[in-house]
């Protein structure tokens, strides 16, 4: 019950890694504020854990700021919501690029601003985890907008860690490999592509959402008190190959 008495805002809590994180946090005693786009996902989450729910499209900057302002104060923040589209570089449209950037990079910034302004104004410490991807380090074919958005999220994390660290708010990114969620089904359903990826992971398997959630909880907790500004692969060793 390590998070007893703590509140945590989790974006993308409807599915996949965000949902697993929300459930693990609740299991360890946290009060979760779950933010996502699809109301049915939040209804079903509410039937599994005690949480407060906010429905918002994080591609909409004004709506995102309003939702984040309504969600705070909370002790910790997990920016997990993310989206992807598969297009060869030559076919990426500006609309797709802007949309992916809005959800994967701009929304984490907006939500973190609202979270951190409240913490700084009240002079209390905190921790933020931004869910990035190994895609920020690797030029995966057909993932131009996604890779760019995650590379930018890592860079944003470092700036936040620098500026907010002075206020005792730690900010880290985690960079998972393929994790078995609805998003992975969309991006890695081609068996040949999946096999190539798998062959580079020494542990010989893709991640489960719970593997990633455990690392998120560690980075939120005081047990990682001296970790700040990381882009931490959660990848079974993929990055050493
Ligand atoms: P899922 O697609 O399984 O879940 C993503 C969640 O984010 C959903 O609840 C989704 O809601 C929500 N979300 C997406 N777009 C928006 C939006 N515009 N507004 C509000 N909520 C939104 O993805 P994963 O769990 O796989 O991914 C979670 C994070 O992990 C992402 O940031 C992803 O980039 C990252 N990641 C995932 C990997 C993987 O292999 N799965 C690997 C590396 C990183 P809805 O379904 O309603 O759109």
CSV table of C-alpha atoms and ligand atoms in Angstrom, one decimal:
chain,number,residue,atom,x,y,z
A,1,UNK,CA,0.0,0.0,0.0
A,2,UNK,CA,2.9,2.3,-0.8
A,3,UNK,CA,0.7,4.9,-2.4
A,4,UNK,CA,-1.8,5.1,0.5
A,5,UNK,CA,-3.1,8.6,0.8
A,6,UNK,CA,-1.6,9.7,-2.5
A,7,UNK,CA,-3.5,10.9,-5.6
A,8,UNK,CA,-2.3,10.2,-9.1
A,9,UNK,CA,-3.5,11.7,-12.4
A,10,UNK,CA,-3.1,9.1,-15.2
A,11,UNK,CA,-3.8,10.1,-18.8
A,12,UNK,CA,-4.7,7.3,-21.3
A,13,UNK,CA,-6.1,5.3,-18.4
A,14,UNK,CA,-8.7,3.7,-20.5
A,15,UNK,CA,-6.6,1.0,-22.2
A,16,UNK,CA,-3.2,-0.6,-22.3
A,17,UNK,CA,-0.3,0.7,-20.2
A,18,UNK,CA,-2.3,3.6,-18.7
A,19,UNK,CA,-5.1,1.2,-17.5
A,20,UNK,CA,-2.6,-1.2,-16.0
A,21,UNK,CA,-0.9,1.7,-14.3
A,22,UNK,CA,-4.2,3.0,-12.9
A,23,UNK,CA,-5.1,-0.5,-11.6
A,24,UNK,CA,-1.7,-1.1,-10.0
A,25,UNK,CA,-1.8,2.3,-8.3
A,26,UNK,CA,-5.2,1.6,-6.9
A,27,UNK,CA,-4.0,-1.8,-5.7
A,28,UNK,CA,-1.2,0.0,-3.9
A,29,UNK,CA,-3.6,2.4,-2.2
A,30,UNK,CA,-3.6,5.5,-4.5
A,31,UNK,CA,-6.6,7.6,-5.4
A,32,UNK,CA,-6.6,7.7,-9.2
A,33,UNK,CA,-7.8,10.4,-11.4
A,34,UNK,CA,-8.3,8.7,-14.8
A,35,UNK,CA,-8.2,10.8,-18.0
A,36,UNK,CA,-9.0,9.5,-21.4
A,37,UNK,CA,-11.1,9.9,-24.6
A,38,UNK,CA,-13.6,7.0,-24.5
A,39,UNK,CA,-16.2,7.2,-21.8
A,40,UNK,CA,-17.0,3.5,-22.0
A,41,UNK,CA,-13.4,2.7,-21.0
A,42,UNK,CA,-13.7,4.9,-17.9
A,43,UNK,CA,-17.1,3.3,-17.0
A,44,UNK,CA,-15.5,-0.1,-17.1
A,45,UNK,CA,-12.4,1.1,-15.2
A,46,UNK,CA,-14.7,2.5,-12.5
A,47,UNK,CA,-16.3,-0.9,-12.1
A,48,UNK,CA,-12.8,-2.3,-11.3
A,49,UNK,CA,-11.3,0.4,-9.2
A,50,UNK,CA,-12.3,3.4,-7.1
A,51,UNK,CA,-11.3,6.4,-9.3
A,52,UNK,CA,-12.4,9.8,-10.5
A,53,UNK,CA,-12.8,10.0,-14.3
A,54,UNK,CA,-12.4,12.8,-16.8
A,55,UNK,CA,-13.2,12.4,-20.5
A,56,UNK,CA,-11.3,14.7,-22.9
A,57,UNK,CA,-9.7,14.6,-26.3
A,58,UNK,CA,-6.1,15.4,-25.6
A,59,UNK,CA,-5.6,16.5,-29.2
A,60,UNK,CA,-7.7,19.6,-28.3
A,61,UNK,CA,-5.3,22.0,-26.4
A,62,UNK,CA,-8.0,24.2,-24.8
A,63,UNK,CA,-10.0,21.2,-23.6
A,64,UNK,CA,-6.8,19.5,-22.3
A,65,UNK,CA,-5.9,22.5,-20.2
A,66,UNK,CA,-9.4,22.7,-18.8
A,67,UNK,CA,-9.4,19.0,-18.0
A,68,UNK,CA,-6.0,19.2,-16.3
A,69,UNK,CA,-7.0,22.2,-14.3
A,70,UNK,CA,-10.1,20.2,-13.1
A,71,UNK,CA,-8.0,17.2,-12.2
A,72,UNK,CA,-5.4,18.9,-10.0
A,73,UNK,CA,-4.4,19.0,-7.2
A,74,UNK,CA,-2.8,15.6,-7.3
A,75,UNK,CA,0.4,14.3,-5.8
A,76,UNK,CA,1.8,12.6,-9.0
A,77,UNK,CA,1.3,12.7,-12.7
A,78,UNK,CA,1.6,10.0,-15.4
A,79,UNK,CA,1.4,11.2,-18.9
A,80,UNK,CA,0.6,8.0,-20.7
A,81,UNK,CA,-1.9,8.7,-23.4
A,82,UNK,CA,-0.5,8.3,-26.8
A,83,UNK,CA,-1.4,7.6,-30.4
A,84,UNK,CA,0.2,6.5,-33.6
A,85,UNK,CA,-0.4,6.3,-37.4
A,86,UNK,CA,1.6,4.2,-39.8
A,87,UNK,CA,2.7,6.1,-42.9
A,88,UNK,CA,5.8,5.9,-45.1
A,89,UNK,CA,7.7,9.2,-44.6
A,90,UNK,CA,6.9,10.4,-48.1
A,91,UNK,CA,3.2,10.1,-47.3
A,92,UNK,CA,3.0,11.7,-43.9
A,93,UNK,CA,0.5,14.6,-44.0
A,94,UNK,CA,0.8,17.7,-42.0
A,95,UNK,CA,-2.6,16.9,-40.5
A,96,UNK,CA,-1.3,13.5,-39.2
A,97,UNK,CA,1.9,15.0,-38.0
A,98,UNK,CA,0.2,17.8,-36.1
A,99,UNK,CA,-2.4,15.4,-34.5
A,100,UNK,CA,0.2,12.9,-33.3
A,101,UNK,CA,2.4,15.7,-32.0
A,102,UNK,CA,-0.6,17.3,-30.2
A,103,UNK,CA,-1.5,14.1,-28.4
A,104,UNK,CA,2.0,12.7,-27.7
A,105,UNK,CA,4.0,15.8,-27.0
A,106,UNK,CA,1.8,18.9,-26.6
A,107,UNK,CA,-0.8,17.3,-24.3
A,108,UNK,CA,1.9,16.0,-21.8
A,109,UNK,CA,3.3,19.5,-21.7
A,110,UNK,CA,-0.1,21.2,-21.0
A,111,UNK,CA,-1.1,18.6,-18.3
A,112,UNK,CA,2.3,18.9,-16.7
A,113,UNK,CA,2.1,22.7,-16.6
A,114,UNK,CA,-1.2,22.6,-14.7
A,115,UNK,CA,0.1,19.9,-12.4
A,116,UNK,CA,3.4,21.6,-11.7
A,117,UNK,CA,2.0,25.1,-11.3
A,118,UNK,CA,-0.2,23.9,-8.5
A,119,UNK,CA,2.8,22.1,-6.8
A,120,UNK,CA,5.1,25.0,-7.2
A,121,UNK,CA,2.5,27.5,-5.9
A,122,UNK,CA,2.0,25.4,-2.8
A,123,UNK,CA,5.7,24.7,-2.4
A,124,UNK,CA,5.2,20.9,-2.4
A,125,UNK,CA,7.4,18.3,-4.1
A,126,UNK,CA,6.2,15.9,-6.8
A,127,UNK,CA,7.0,13.5,-9.6
A,128,UNK,CA,6.0,13.1,-13.2
A,129,UNK,CA,6.5,10.2,-15.5
A,130,UNK,CA,6.1,10.8,-19.3
A,131,UNK,CA,5.5,7.6,-21.2
A,132,UNK,CA,7.8,7.8,-24.3
A,133,UNK,CA,9.0,4.9,-26.4
A,134,UNK,CA,12.1,3.2,-27.8
A,135,UNK,CA,10.9,4.9,-30.9
A,136,UNK,CA,12.5,8.0,-29.7
A,137,UNK,CA,16.0,6.4,-30.2
A,138,UNK,CA,15.3,4.4,-33.3
A,139,UNK,CA,14.2,5.4,-36.8
A,140,UNK,CA,11.5,2.8,-37.3
A,141,UNK,CA,10.1,2.7,-40.8
A,142,UNK,CA,6.6,4.1,-41.2
A,143,UNK,CA,6.7,5.8,-37.8
A,144,UNK,CA,8.0,9.2,-38.7
A,145,UNK,CA,5.5,11.4,-36.8
A,146,UNK,CA,5.5,9.0,-33.9
A,147,UNK,CA,9.3,8.8,-33.5
A,148,UNK,CA,9.5,12.6,-33.8
A,149,UNK,CA,6.8,13.1,-31.2
A,150,UNK,CA,8.5,10.7,-28.7
A,151,UNK,CA,12.0,12.2,-29.4
A,152,UNK,CA,10.5,15.6,-28.6
A,153,UNK,CA,8.9,14.2,-25.4
A,154,UNK,CA,12.3,13.0,-24.2
A,155,UNK,CA,13.7,16.4,-24.9
A,156,UNK,CA,10.8,18.1,-23.1
A,157,UNK,CA,11.3,15.7,-20.2
A,158,UNK,CA,14.9,16.9,-19.8
A,159,UNK,CA,14.0,20.6,-19.7
A,160,UNK,CA,11.2,19.9,-17.3
A,161,UNK,CA,13.5,17.9,-15.1
A,162,UNK,CA,15.9,20.8,-15.1
A,163,UNK,CA,13.4,23.6,-14.3
A,164,UNK,CA,11.1,21.7,-12.0
A,165,UNK,CA,13.9,19.8,-10.2
A,166,UNK,CA,14.7,23.1,-8.5
A,167,UNK,CA,11.2,22.8,-7.0
A,168,UNK,CA,11.7,19.2,-5.9
A,169,UNK,CA,9.5,17.9,-8.7
A,170,UNK,CA,11.3,15.0,-10.5
A,171,UNK,CA,10.5,14.3,-14.1
A,172,UNK,CA,11.4,11.1,-16.0
A,173,UNK,CA,10.5,9.5,-19.2
A,174,UNK,CA,10.2,5.7,-19.8
A,175,UNK,CA,10.8,4.2,-23.2
A,176,UNK,CA,9.1,0.9,-23.5
A,177,UNK,CA,9.7,-1.6,-26.3
A,178,UNK,CA,6.6,-3.2,-28.0
A,179,UNK,CA,4.1,-3.7,-25.2
A,180,UNK,CA,1.1,-6.0,-25.6
A,181,UNK,CA,-1.7,-3.5,-25.8
A,182,UNK,CA,-4.3,-2.4,-28.4
A,183,UNK,CA,-1.8,0.1,-29.8
A,184,UNK,CA,0.8,-2.6,-30.3
A,185,UNK,CA,-1.8,-4.7,-32.2
A,186,UNK,CA,-2.2,-1.7,-34.5
A,187,UNK,CA,1.5,-1.1,-35.1
A,188,UNK,CA,3.0,-4.6,-34.9
A,189,UNK,CA,0.4,-7.0,-36.4
A,190,UNK,CA,2.6,-7.9,-39.4
A,191,UNK,CA,4.2,-11.2,-38.1
A,192,UNK,CA,7.5,-10.6,-40.0
A,193,UNK,CA,7.9,-7.1,-38.6
A,194,UNK,CA,7.1,-8.4,-35.1
A,195,UNK,CA,9.6,-11.3,-35.4
A,196,UNK,CA,12.4,-9.0,-36.5
A,197,UNK,CA,11.7,-6.8,-33.4
A,198,UNK,CA,11.5,-9.7,-31.1
A,199,UNK,CA,14.8,-11.2,-32.4
A,200,UNK,CA,16.5,-8.0,-31.0
A,201,UNK,CA,15.1,-8.4,-27.5
A,202,UNK,CA,17.5,-10.6,-25.4
A,203,UNK,CA,14.8,-11.5,-23.0
A,204,UNK,CA,12.9,-13.0,-25.9
A,205,UNK,CA,9.5,-11.5,-25.4
A,206,UNK,CA,7.5,-8.3,-25.7
A,207,UNK,CA,6.6,-6.3,-22.6
A,208,UNK,CA,3.3,-6.8,-20.7
A,209,UNK,CA,1.5,-3.6,-19.6
A,210,UNK,CA,2.2,-4.6,-16.0
A,211,UNK,CA,6.0,-4.7,-16.6
A,212,UNK,CA,5.8,-1.1,-17.7
A,213,UNK,CA,3.4,0.0,-14.9
A,214,UNK,CA,5.8,-1.4,-12.2
A,215,UNK,CA,8.6,0.9,-13.5
A,216,UNK,CA,6.2,3.9,-13.6
A,217,UNK,CA,5.3,3.3,-10.0
A,218,UNK,CA,8.9,3.1,-9.0
A,219,UNK,CA,9.7,6.4,-10.8
A,220,UNK,CA,6.8,8.1,-9.0
A,221,UNK,CA,7.8,6.8,-5.6
A,222,UNK,CA,10.4,8.2,-3.2
A,223,UNK,CA,12.4,5.0,-3.8
A,224,UNK,CA,13.7,6.7,-6.9
A,225,UNK,CA,14.3,9.9,-5.1
A,226,UNK,CA,17.6,10.8,-6.9
A,227,UNK,CA,16.4,9.9,-10.5
A,228,UNK,CA,15.6,12.9,-12.6
A,229,UNK,CA,15.6,13.6,-16.3
A,230,UNK,CA,16.0,10.0,-17.5
A,231,UNK,CA,14.8,8.5,-20.7
A,232,UNK,CA,14.7,4.9,-19.3
A,233,UNK,CA,14.3,2.0,-21.7
A,234,UNK,CA,11.9,-0.7,-20.5
A,235,UNK,CA,12.9,-3.0,-23.3
A,236,UNK,CA,14.3,-6.4,-22.2
A,237,UNK,CA,17.7,-5.3,-23.6
A,238,UNK,CA,16.5,-4.2,-27.0
A,239,UNK,CA,18.7,-1.1,-26.9
A,240,UNK,CA,21.9,-3.0,-26.5
A,241,UNK,CA,21.5,-4.9,-29.7
B,1,LIG,P1,-3.4,2.1,-26.2
B,1,LIG,O1,-3.8,2.5,-27.5
B,1,LIG,O2,-3.6,0.7,-25.8
B,1,LIG,O3,-4.0,3.1,-25.0
B,1,LIG,C1,-3.8,4.4,-25.2
B,1,LIG,C2,-4.8,5.2,-24.3
B,1,LIG,O4,-4.6,6.6,-24.5
B,1,LIG,C3,-6.2,4.9,-24.6
B,1,LIG,O5,-7.0,4.8,-23.4
B,1,LIG,C4,-6.6,6.0,-25.5
B,1,LIG,O6,-8.0,6.3,-25.6
B,1,LIG,C5,-5.8,7.2,-24.9
B,1,LIG,N1,-5.7,8.2,-25.9
B,1,LIG,C6,-5.2,8.1,-27.1
B,1,LIG,N2,-5.4,9.3,-27.8
B,1,LIG,C7,-6.1,10.1,-27.0
B,1,LIG,C8,-6.6,11.4,-27.1
B,1,LIG,N3,-6.5,12.1,-28.2
B,1,LIG,N4,-7.3,11.9,-26.0
B,1,LIG,C9,-7.4,11.2,-24.9
B,1,LIG,N5,-7.0,10.0,-24.7
B,1,LIG,C10,-6.3,9.4,-25.7
B,1,LIG,O7,-1.9,2.5,-26.1
B,1,LIG,P2,-0.7,1.9,-25.1
B,1,LIG,O8,-1.2,1.5,-23.8
B,1,LIG,O9,0.0,0.9,-25.9
B,1,LIG,O10,0.2,3.2,-25.1
B,1,LIG,C11,0.3,4.0,-23.9
B,1,LIG,C12,1.6,4.8,-24.1
B,1,LIG,O11,2.7,4.0,-24.2
B,1,LIG,C13,1.5,5.7,-25.4
B,1,LIG,O12,2.1,6.9,-25.1
B,1,LIG,C14,2.4,4.9,-26.3
B,1,LIG,O13,3.0,5.8,-27.3
B,1,LIG,C15,3.4,4.3,-25.4
B,1,LIG,N6,4.1,3.2,-25.9
B,1,LIG,C16,3.4,2.0,-26.3
B,1,LIG,C17,4.1,0.9,-26.7
B,1,LIG,C18,3.4,-0.3,-27.2
B,1,LIG,O14,4.0,-1.1,-27.9
B,1,LIG,N7,2.1,-0.5,-26.8
B,1,LIG,C19,5.6,0.9,-26.8
B,1,LIG,C20,6.2,2.1,-26.4
B,1,LIG,C21,5.5,3.2,-26.0
B,1,LIG,P3,-8.8,5.9,-26.9
B,1,LIG,O15,-8.6,4.4,-27.1
B,1,LIG,O16,-10.2,6.3,-26.5
B,1,LIG,O17,-8.2,6.7,-28.0
